[in-house]
Amino acid sequence: MYCEHTKEHKNTVEKAKNETLSVENLEKICRVFHLLSEPKRMKIVLALMQGEMCVYHLLEVCEGTLSGLSHQLRILRDNKIVKARRLGKNIEYSIADEHVREIVEMGIRHLDCKIEN
């Protein structure tokens, strides 16, 4: 293969090679994006970005079934996207990591992005 701009691209290629993540870290970041790509899980995350909630109030926001919501919460909790704590008889859920909040907020801002070709 041949590129007419090899000299101009040389620095970019070297920088890209040096900045590439390890396979392990690539898999970790892909896992986060995969988890957030499921609309039911994203709805839970968006709800929890408003504040801590118990499963019953999450169900009110996210709709669906209790078993379906519990299943999605378990997936998010097992992958450290949300965390849970006992408060009396209830379990309260919240965002586990502020970086998740930042990723989602950036995604929301991107909705209004106008990309020109």
PDB file of C-alpha atoms in Angstrom:
ATOM      1  CA  MET A   1       0.000   0.000   0.000  1.00  0.00           C
ATOM      2  CA  TYR A   2       1.115   3.521  -0.680  1.00  0.00           C
ATOM      3  CA  CYS A   3       0.127   6.875   0.829  1.00  0.00           C
ATOM      4  CA  GLU A   4       1.061  10.199  -0.759  1.00  0.00           C
ATOM      5  CA  HIS A   5       1.347  11.797   2.674  1.00  0.00           C
ATOM      6  CA  THR A   6       3.759   9.393   4.382  1.00  0.00           C
ATOM      7  CA  LYS A   7       6.086  12.166   5.571  1.00  0.00           C
ATOM      8  CA  GLU A   8       3.218  14.200   7.046  1.00  0.00           C
ATOM      9  CA  HIS A   9       1.717  11.148   8.752  1.00  0.00           C
ATOM     10  CA  LYS A  10       4.945   9.770  10.201  1.00  0.00           C
ATOM     11  CA  ASN A  11       4.701  11.698  13.491  1.00  0.00           C
ATOM     12  CA  THR A  12       1.037  10.850  13.868  1.00  0.00           C
ATOM     13  CA  VAL A  13       1.734   7.161  13.290  1.00  0.00           C
ATOM     14  CA  GLU A  14       4.533   7.133  15.873  1.00  0.00           C
ATOM     15  CA  LYS A  15       2.389   8.957  18.421  1.00  0.00           C
ATOM     16  CA  ALA A  16      -0.510   6.533  17.819  1.00  0.00           C
ATOM     17  CA  LYS A  17       1.806   3.539  18.270  1.00  0.00           C
ATOM     18  CA  ASN A  18       3.187   4.952  21.537  1.00  0.00           C
ATOM     19  CA  GLU A  19      -0.228   5.925  22.927  1.00  0.00           C
ATOM     20  CA  THR A  20      -2.027   2.661  22.137  1.00  0.00           C
ATOM     21  CA  LEU A  21      -3.504   0.997  25.204  1.00  0.00           C
ATOM     22  CA  SER A  22      -2.567  -2.477  26.294  1.00  0.00           C
ATOM     23  CA  VAL A  23      -4.909  -5.280  25.239  1.00  0.00           C
ATOM     24  CA  GLU A  24      -6.097  -5.549  28.842  1.00  0.00           C
ATOM     25  CA  ASN A  25      -6.968  -1.842  29.030  1.00  0.00           C
ATOM     26  CA  LEU A  26      -8.605  -1.896  25.592  1.00  0.00           C
ATOM     27  CA  GLU A  27     -10.843  -4.722  26.790  1.00  0.00           C
ATOM     28  CA  LYS A  28     -11.717  -2.816  29.975  1.00  0.00           C
ATOM     29  CA  ILE A  29     -12.744   0.353  28.170  1.00  0.00           C
ATOM     30  CA  CYS A  30     -14.700  -1.603  25.544  1.00  0.00           C
ATOM     31  CA  ARG A  31     -16.520  -3.380  28.368  1.00  0.00           C
ATOM     32  CA  VAL A  32     -17.650  -0.054  29.868  1.00  0.00           C
ATOM     33  CA  PHE A  33     -18.943   1.165  26.511  1.00  0.00           C
ATOM     34  CA  HIS A  34     -20.649  -2.172  25.915  1.00  0.00           C
ATOM     35  CA  LEU A  35     -22.376  -1.985  29.301  1.00  0.00           C
ATOM     36  CA  LEU A  36     -23.575   1.553  28.618  1.00  0.00           C
ATOM     37  CA  SER A  37     -24.768   0.667  25.107  1.00  0.00           C
ATOM     38  CA  GLU A  38     -27.818  -1.234  26.440  1.00  0.00           C
ATOM     39  CA  PRO A  39     -30.749   1.255  26.591  1.00  0.00           C
ATOM     40  CA  LYS A  40     -32.245  -0.226  29.785  1.00  0.00           C
ATOM     41  CA  ARG A  41     -28.921   0.087  31.597  1.00  0.00           C
ATOM     42  CA  MET A  42     -28.377   3.600  30.237  1.00  0.00           C
ATOM     43  CA  LYS A  43     -31.804   4.616  31.533  1.00  0.00           C
ATOM     44  CA  ILE A  44     -30.824   3.349  34.989  1.00  0.00           C
ATOM     45  CA  VAL A  45     -27.541   5.252  34.864  1.00  0.00           C
ATOM     46  CA  LEU A  46     -29.307   8.437  33.728  1.00  0.00           C
ATOM     47  CA  ALA A  47     -31.805   8.095  36.586  1.00  0.00           C
ATOM     48  CA  LEU A  48     -29.032   7.552  39.136  1.00  0.00           C
ATOM     49  CA  MET A  49     -27.176  10.591  37.836  1.00  0.00           C
ATOM     50  CA  GLN A  50     -30.020  12.561  39.464  1.00  0.00           C
ATOM     51  CA  GLY A  51     -29.244  11.025  42.845  1.00  0.00           C
ATOM     52  CA  GLU A  52     -29.338   7.881  44.934  1.00  0.00           C
ATOM     53  CA  MET A  53     -32.510   5.772  44.639  1.00  0.00           C
ATOM     54  CA  CYS A  54     -33.958   2.521  45.884  1.00  0.00           C
ATOM     55  CA  VAL A  55     -35.071  -0.140  43.414  1.00  0.00           C
ATOM     56  CA  TYR A  56     -38.743   0.789  43.812  1.00  0.00           C
ATOM     57  CA  HIS A  57     -38.175   4.400  42.808  1.00  0.00           C
ATOM     58  CA  LEU A  58     -35.859   3.305  39.996  1.00  0.00           C
ATOM     59  CA  LEU A  59     -38.671   1.087  38.755  1.00  0.00           C
ATOM     60  CA  GLU A  60     -40.975   4.101  38.735  1.00  0.00           C
ATOM     61  CA  VAL A  61     -38.506   6.000  36.533  1.00  0.00           C
ATOM     62  CA  CYS A  62     -37.261   3.170  34.336  1.00  0.00           C
ATOM     63  CA  GLU A  63     -40.497   1.167  34.091  1.00  0.00           C
ATOM     64  CA  GLY A  64     -40.422  -2.511  33.135  1.00  0.00           C
ATOM     65  CA  THR A  65     -40.481  -5.338  35.647  1.00  0.00           C
ATOM     66  CA  LEU A  66     -38.847  -5.643  39.029  1.00  0.00           C
ATOM     67  CA  SER A  67     -36.978  -8.777  37.952  1.00  0.00           C
ATOM     68  CA  GLY A  68     -35.743  -7.087  34.753  1.00  0.00           C
ATOM     69  CA  LEU A  69     -34.567  -4.015  36.662  1.00  0.00           C
ATOM     70  CA  SER A  70     -32.878  -6.171  39.298  1.00  0.00           C
ATOM     71  CA  HIS A  71     -31.080  -8.107  36.576  1.00  0.00           C
ATOM     72  CA  GLN A  72     -29.758  -4.914  34.944  1.00  0.00           C
ATOM     73  CA  LEU A  73     -28.748  -3.480  38.328  1.00  0.00           C
ATOM     74  CA  ARG A  74     -26.803  -6.647  39.102  1.00  0.00           C
ATOM     75  CA  ILE A  75     -24.923  -6.358  35.807  1.00  0.00           C
ATOM     76  CA  LEU A  76     -24.130  -2.694  36.484  1.00  0.00           C
ATOM     77  CA  ARG A  77     -23.116  -3.427  40.083  1.00  0.00           C
ATOM     78  CA  ASP A  78     -20.961  -6.426  39.152  1.00  0.00           C
ATOM     79  CA  ASN A  79     -19.109  -4.201  36.692  1.00  0.00           C
ATOM     80  CA  LYS A  80     -18.702  -1.314  39.141  1.00  0.00           C
ATOM     81  CA  ILE A  81     -20.869   1.116  37.174  1.00  0.00           C
ATOM     82  CA  VAL A  82     -23.281   1.493  40.100  1.00  0.00           C
ATOM     83  CA  LYS A  83     -22.910   0.747  43.781  1.00  0.00           C
ATOM     84  CA  ALA A  84     -25.409  -0.300  46.415  1.00  0.00           C
ATOM     85  CA  ARG A  85     -25.705   0.321  50.125  1.00  0.00           C
ATOM     86  CA  ARG A  86     -28.223  -0.848  52.665  1.00  0.00           C
ATOM     87  CA  LEU A  87     -30.348   1.872  54.236  1.00  0.00           C
ATOM     88  CA  GLY A  88     -32.733   0.283  56.709  1.00  0.00           C
ATOM     89  CA  LYS A  89     -34.766  -2.314  54.831  1.00  0.00           C
ATOM     90  CA  ASN A  90     -33.933  -0.873  51.421  1.00  0.00           C
ATOM     91  CA  ILE A  91     -30.953  -1.020  49.120  1.00  0.00           C
ATOM     92  CA  GLU A  92     -29.975   2.387  47.756  1.00  0.00           C
ATOM     93  CA  TYR A  93     -28.215   2.567  44.375  1.00  0.00           C
ATOM     94  CA  SER A  94     -25.930   5.302  43.082  1.00  0.00           C
ATOM     95  CA  ILE A  95     -23.299   5.919  40.429  1.00  0.00           C
ATOM     96  CA  ALA A  96     -20.108   4.149  41.536  1.00  0.00           C
ATOM     97  CA  ASP A  97     -17.618   6.274  39.653  1.00  0.00           C
ATOM     98  CA  GLU A  98     -17.767   9.920  38.625  1.00  0.00           C
ATOM     99  CA  HIS A  99     -15.959   9.009  35.397  1.00  0.00           C
ATOM    100  CA  VAL A 100     -19.091   7.144  34.307  1.00  0.00           C
ATOM    101  CA  ARG A 101     -21.081  10.328  34.886  1.00  0.00           C
ATOM    102  CA  GLU A 102     -18.578  12.285  32.774  1.00  0.00           C
ATOM    103  CA  ILE A 103     -18.741   9.758  29.915  1.00  0.00           C
ATOM    104  CA  VAL A 104     -22.533   9.871  29.858  1.00  0.00           C
ATOM    105  CA  GLU A 105     -22.644  13.668  30.109  1.00  0.00           C
ATOM    106  CA  MET A 106     -20.201  13.915  27.208  1.00  0.00           C
ATOM    107  CA  GLY A 107     -22.401  11.543  25.196  1.00  0.00           C
ATOM    108  CA  ILE A 108     -25.407  13.764  25.892  1.00  0.00           C
ATOM    109  CA  ARG A 109     -23.495  16.881  24.792  1.00  0.00           C
ATOM    110  CA  HIS A 110     -22.457  15.029  21.643  1.00  0.00           C
ATOM    111  CA  LEU A 111     -26.124  14.656  20.640  1.00  0.00           C
ATOM    112  CA  ASP A 112     -26.095  18.323  19.570  1.00  0.00           C
ATOM    113  CA  CYS A 113     -22.752  18.072  17.763  1.00  0.00           C
ATOM    114  CA  LYS A 114     -22.886  19.040  14.124  1.00  0.00           C
ATOM    115  CA  ILE A 115     -20.088  17.265  12.273  1.00  0.00           C
ATOM    116  CA  GLU A 116     -19.149  18.635   8.910  1.00  0.00           C
ATOM    117  CA  ASN A 117     -17.504  16.502   6.239  1.00  0.00           C
TER     118      ASN A 117
END
